[in-house]
Short mmCIF file of C-alpha atoms and ligand atoms in Angstrom, two decimals:
data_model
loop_
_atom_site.label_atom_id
_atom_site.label_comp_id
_atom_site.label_asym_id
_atom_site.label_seq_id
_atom_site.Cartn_x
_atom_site.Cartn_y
_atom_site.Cartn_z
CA UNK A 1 172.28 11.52 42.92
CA UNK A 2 169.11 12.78 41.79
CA UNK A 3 167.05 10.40 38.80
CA UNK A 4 165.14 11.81 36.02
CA UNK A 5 161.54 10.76 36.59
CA UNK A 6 160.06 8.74 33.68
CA UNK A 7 157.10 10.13 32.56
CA UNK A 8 153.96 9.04 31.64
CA UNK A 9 153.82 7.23 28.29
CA UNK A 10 157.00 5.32 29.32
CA UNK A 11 156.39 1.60 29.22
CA UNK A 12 158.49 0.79 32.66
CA UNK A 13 155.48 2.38 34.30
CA UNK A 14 153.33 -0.66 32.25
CA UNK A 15 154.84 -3.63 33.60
CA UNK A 16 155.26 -5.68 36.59
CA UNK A 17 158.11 -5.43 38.76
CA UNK A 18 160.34 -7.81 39.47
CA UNK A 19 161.54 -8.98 43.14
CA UNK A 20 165.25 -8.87 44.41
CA UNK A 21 167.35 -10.58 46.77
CA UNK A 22 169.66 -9.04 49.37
CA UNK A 23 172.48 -9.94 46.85
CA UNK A 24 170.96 -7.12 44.35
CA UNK A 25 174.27 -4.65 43.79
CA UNK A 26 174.43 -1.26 45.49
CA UNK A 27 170.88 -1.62 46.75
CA UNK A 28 171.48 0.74 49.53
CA UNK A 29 173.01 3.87 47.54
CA UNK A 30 170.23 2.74 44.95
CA UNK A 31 167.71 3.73 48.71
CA UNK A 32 169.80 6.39 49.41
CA UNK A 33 168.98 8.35 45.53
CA UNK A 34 165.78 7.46 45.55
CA UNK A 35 164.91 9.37 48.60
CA UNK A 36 166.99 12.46 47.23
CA UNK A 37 165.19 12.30 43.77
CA UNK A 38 161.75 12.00 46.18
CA UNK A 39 162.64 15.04 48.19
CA UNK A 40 163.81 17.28 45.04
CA UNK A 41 160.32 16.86 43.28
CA UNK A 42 158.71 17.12 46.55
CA UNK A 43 156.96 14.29 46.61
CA UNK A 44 155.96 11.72 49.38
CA UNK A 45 156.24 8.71 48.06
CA UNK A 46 158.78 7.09 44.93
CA UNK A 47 158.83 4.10 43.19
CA UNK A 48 161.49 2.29 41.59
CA UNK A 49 159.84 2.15 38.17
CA UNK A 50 159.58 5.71 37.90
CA UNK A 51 163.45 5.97 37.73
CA UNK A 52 163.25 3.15 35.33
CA UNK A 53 164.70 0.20 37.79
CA UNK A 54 161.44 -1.94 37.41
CA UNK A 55 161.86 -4.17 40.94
CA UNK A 56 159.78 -4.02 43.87
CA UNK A 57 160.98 -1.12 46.08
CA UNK A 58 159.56 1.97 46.94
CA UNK A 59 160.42 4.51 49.25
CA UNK A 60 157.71 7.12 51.33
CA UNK A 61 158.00 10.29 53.73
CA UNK A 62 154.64 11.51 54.61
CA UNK A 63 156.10 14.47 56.42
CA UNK A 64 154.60 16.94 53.93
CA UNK A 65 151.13 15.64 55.55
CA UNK A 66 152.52 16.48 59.46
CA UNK A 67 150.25 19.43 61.23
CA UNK A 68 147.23 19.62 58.31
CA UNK A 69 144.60 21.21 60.09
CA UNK A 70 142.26 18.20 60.64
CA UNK A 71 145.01 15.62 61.59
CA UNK A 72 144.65 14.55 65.00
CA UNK A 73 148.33 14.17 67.57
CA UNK A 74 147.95 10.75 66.78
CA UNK A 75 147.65 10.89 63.29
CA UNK A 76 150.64 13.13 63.83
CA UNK A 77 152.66 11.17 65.29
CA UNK A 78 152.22 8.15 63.01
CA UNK A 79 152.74 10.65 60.18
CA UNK A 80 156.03 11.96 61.36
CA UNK A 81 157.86 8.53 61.91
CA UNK A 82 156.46 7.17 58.11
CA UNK A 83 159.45 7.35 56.75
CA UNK A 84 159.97 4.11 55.35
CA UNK A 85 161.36 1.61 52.82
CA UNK A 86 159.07 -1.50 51.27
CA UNK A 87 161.33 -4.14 49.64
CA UNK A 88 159.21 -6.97 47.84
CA UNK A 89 155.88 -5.87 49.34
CA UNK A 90 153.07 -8.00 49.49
CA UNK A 91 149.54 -6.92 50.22
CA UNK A 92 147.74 -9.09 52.66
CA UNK A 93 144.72 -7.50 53.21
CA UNK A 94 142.73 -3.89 52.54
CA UNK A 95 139.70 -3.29 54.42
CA UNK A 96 137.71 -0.67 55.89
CA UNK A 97 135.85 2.44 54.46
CA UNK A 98 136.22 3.77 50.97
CA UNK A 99 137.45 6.73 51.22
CA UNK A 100 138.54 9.76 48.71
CA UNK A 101 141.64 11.46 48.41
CA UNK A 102 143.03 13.34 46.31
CA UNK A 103 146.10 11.96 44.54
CA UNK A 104 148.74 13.14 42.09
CA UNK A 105 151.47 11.05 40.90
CA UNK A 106 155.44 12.83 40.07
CA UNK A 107 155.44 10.85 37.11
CA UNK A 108 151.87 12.30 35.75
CA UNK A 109 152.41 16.31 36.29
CA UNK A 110 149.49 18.70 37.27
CA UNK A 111 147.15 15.64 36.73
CA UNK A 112 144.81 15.18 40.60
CA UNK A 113 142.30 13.96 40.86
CA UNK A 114 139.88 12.24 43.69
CA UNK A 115 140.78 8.19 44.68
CA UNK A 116 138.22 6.04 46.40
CA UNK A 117 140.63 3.46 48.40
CA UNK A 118 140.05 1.29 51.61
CA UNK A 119 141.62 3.31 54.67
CA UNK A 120 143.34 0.24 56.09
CA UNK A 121 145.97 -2.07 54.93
CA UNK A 122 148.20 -4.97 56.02
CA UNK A 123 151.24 -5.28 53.80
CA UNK A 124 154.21 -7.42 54.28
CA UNK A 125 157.61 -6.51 53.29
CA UNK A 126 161.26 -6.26 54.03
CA UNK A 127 162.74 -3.28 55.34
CA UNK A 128 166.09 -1.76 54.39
CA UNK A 129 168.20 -3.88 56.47
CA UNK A 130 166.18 -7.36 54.96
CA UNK A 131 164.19 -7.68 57.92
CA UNK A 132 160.92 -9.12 57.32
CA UNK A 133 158.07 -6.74 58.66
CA UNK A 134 154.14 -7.36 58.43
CA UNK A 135 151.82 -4.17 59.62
CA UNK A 136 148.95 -2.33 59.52
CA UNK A 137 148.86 0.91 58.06
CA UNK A 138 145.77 3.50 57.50
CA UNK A 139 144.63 7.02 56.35
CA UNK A 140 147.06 8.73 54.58
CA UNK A 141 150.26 6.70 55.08
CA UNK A 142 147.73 3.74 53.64
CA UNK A 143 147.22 5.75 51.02
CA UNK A 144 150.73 6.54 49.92
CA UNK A 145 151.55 3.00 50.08
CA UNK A 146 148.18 2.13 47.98
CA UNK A 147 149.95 3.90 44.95
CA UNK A 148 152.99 3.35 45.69
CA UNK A 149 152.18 -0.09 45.83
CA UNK A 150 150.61 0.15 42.16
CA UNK A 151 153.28 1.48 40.68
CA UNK A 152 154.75 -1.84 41.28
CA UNK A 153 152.21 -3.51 39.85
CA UNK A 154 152.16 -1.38 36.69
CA UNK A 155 148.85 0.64 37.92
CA UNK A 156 148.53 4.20 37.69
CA UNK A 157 145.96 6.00 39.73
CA UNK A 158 144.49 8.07 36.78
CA UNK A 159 143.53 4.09 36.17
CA UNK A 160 141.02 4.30 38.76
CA UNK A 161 139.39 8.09 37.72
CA UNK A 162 135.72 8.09 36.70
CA UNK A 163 135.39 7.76 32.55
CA UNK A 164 134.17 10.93 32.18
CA UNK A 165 137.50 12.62 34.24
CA UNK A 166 138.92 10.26 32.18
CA UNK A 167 138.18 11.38 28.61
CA UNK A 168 139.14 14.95 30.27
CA UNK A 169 142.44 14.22 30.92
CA UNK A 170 143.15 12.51 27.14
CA UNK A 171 145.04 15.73 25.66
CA UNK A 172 146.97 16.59 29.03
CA UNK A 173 148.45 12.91 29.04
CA UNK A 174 149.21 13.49 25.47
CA UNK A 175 151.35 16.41 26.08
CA UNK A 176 152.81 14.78 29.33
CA UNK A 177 153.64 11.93 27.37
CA UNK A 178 155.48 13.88 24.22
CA UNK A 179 157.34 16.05 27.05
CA UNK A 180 155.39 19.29 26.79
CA UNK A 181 155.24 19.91 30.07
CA UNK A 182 157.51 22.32 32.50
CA UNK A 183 158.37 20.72 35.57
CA UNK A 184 160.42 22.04 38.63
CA UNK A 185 162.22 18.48 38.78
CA UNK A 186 164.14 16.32 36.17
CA UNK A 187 161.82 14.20 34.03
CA UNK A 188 162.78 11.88 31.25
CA UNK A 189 160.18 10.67 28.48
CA UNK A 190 159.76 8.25 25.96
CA UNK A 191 159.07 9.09 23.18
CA UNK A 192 161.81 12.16 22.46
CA UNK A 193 165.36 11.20 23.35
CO1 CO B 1 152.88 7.83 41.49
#
């Protein structure tokens, strides 16, 4: 089943998720959607609160990323197998370089713009079966979990632009937010019905 994505402007994207327990009801067809509703939009990364279920889960794919010109095997390699589920993450640590990166969010349409984030991270979590994981992640699947991560924490990344993009992007949140915007996927917003 494929979710609407809730738009900017919506206030689920404001607040703080919530943790679950392994008890939480149909948790894995609730997995199971929210990678099809992440693979119809295209994007690499999808959480929870942007289908309006505000708890701690998010899913990522960064298969898009495979075979980009400057990616080394390695990178490669670690990019093909992040396919992953984060239940109740907790970051541990960030460190290393700022970096920039462009990002874009499916809930914030034809909105990029450039990210300075650390380019390592230790996050602990549990994984689709409840098993508790702690690892290391950096570059690009970093990244994805970086926003991902803020979504759960009610953090957008247009948060972190410079003012001046800032004040740019005023009108086009506007619009995004009132639901005059064409999208190729399914996108619910707040403020018409
Ligand atoms: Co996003």
């Amino acid at each position: 089943m494929i979710y609407a994505i809730r738009a900017y402007g919506d206030p689920i994207l404001r607040k703080k998720a919530k943790e679950i327990d392994p008890l939480y009801p149909d948790l894995n067809k609730l997995i199971e959607n929210m990678f099809e509703t992440m693979y119809d939009s295209d994007g690499v990364g999808l959480a929870a609160p942007q289908i309006g279920i505000g708890i701690r889960l998010f899913v990522v794919d960064a298969s898009p990323f495979v075979d980009d010109k400057e990616n080394t095997p390695e990178e490669n390699k670690n990019l093909k197998k992040f396919v992953k589920v984060f239940i109740n993450p907790v970051l541990v640590e960030e460190k290393g370089n700022l970096w920039k990166f462009e990002e874009g969010c499916l809930s914030i349409p034809k909105i990029k713009g450039d990210i300075e984030r650390h380019e390592e991270l230790t996050i602990s979590y549990f994984d689709e079966n409840w098993n508790k994981k702690t690892e290391t992640f950096n570059g690009i699947p970093a990244r994805i979990i970086q926003h991902e991560y803020d979504h759960l924490e009610g953090k957008l990344f247009i948060d972190l632009l410079s003012s001046l993009k800032k004040k740019l992007i005023q009108a086009k949140l506007k619009h995004i937010a009132i639901g005059n915007i064409d999208t190729n996927y399914k996108m619910k917003f707040f403020k018409i019905k």
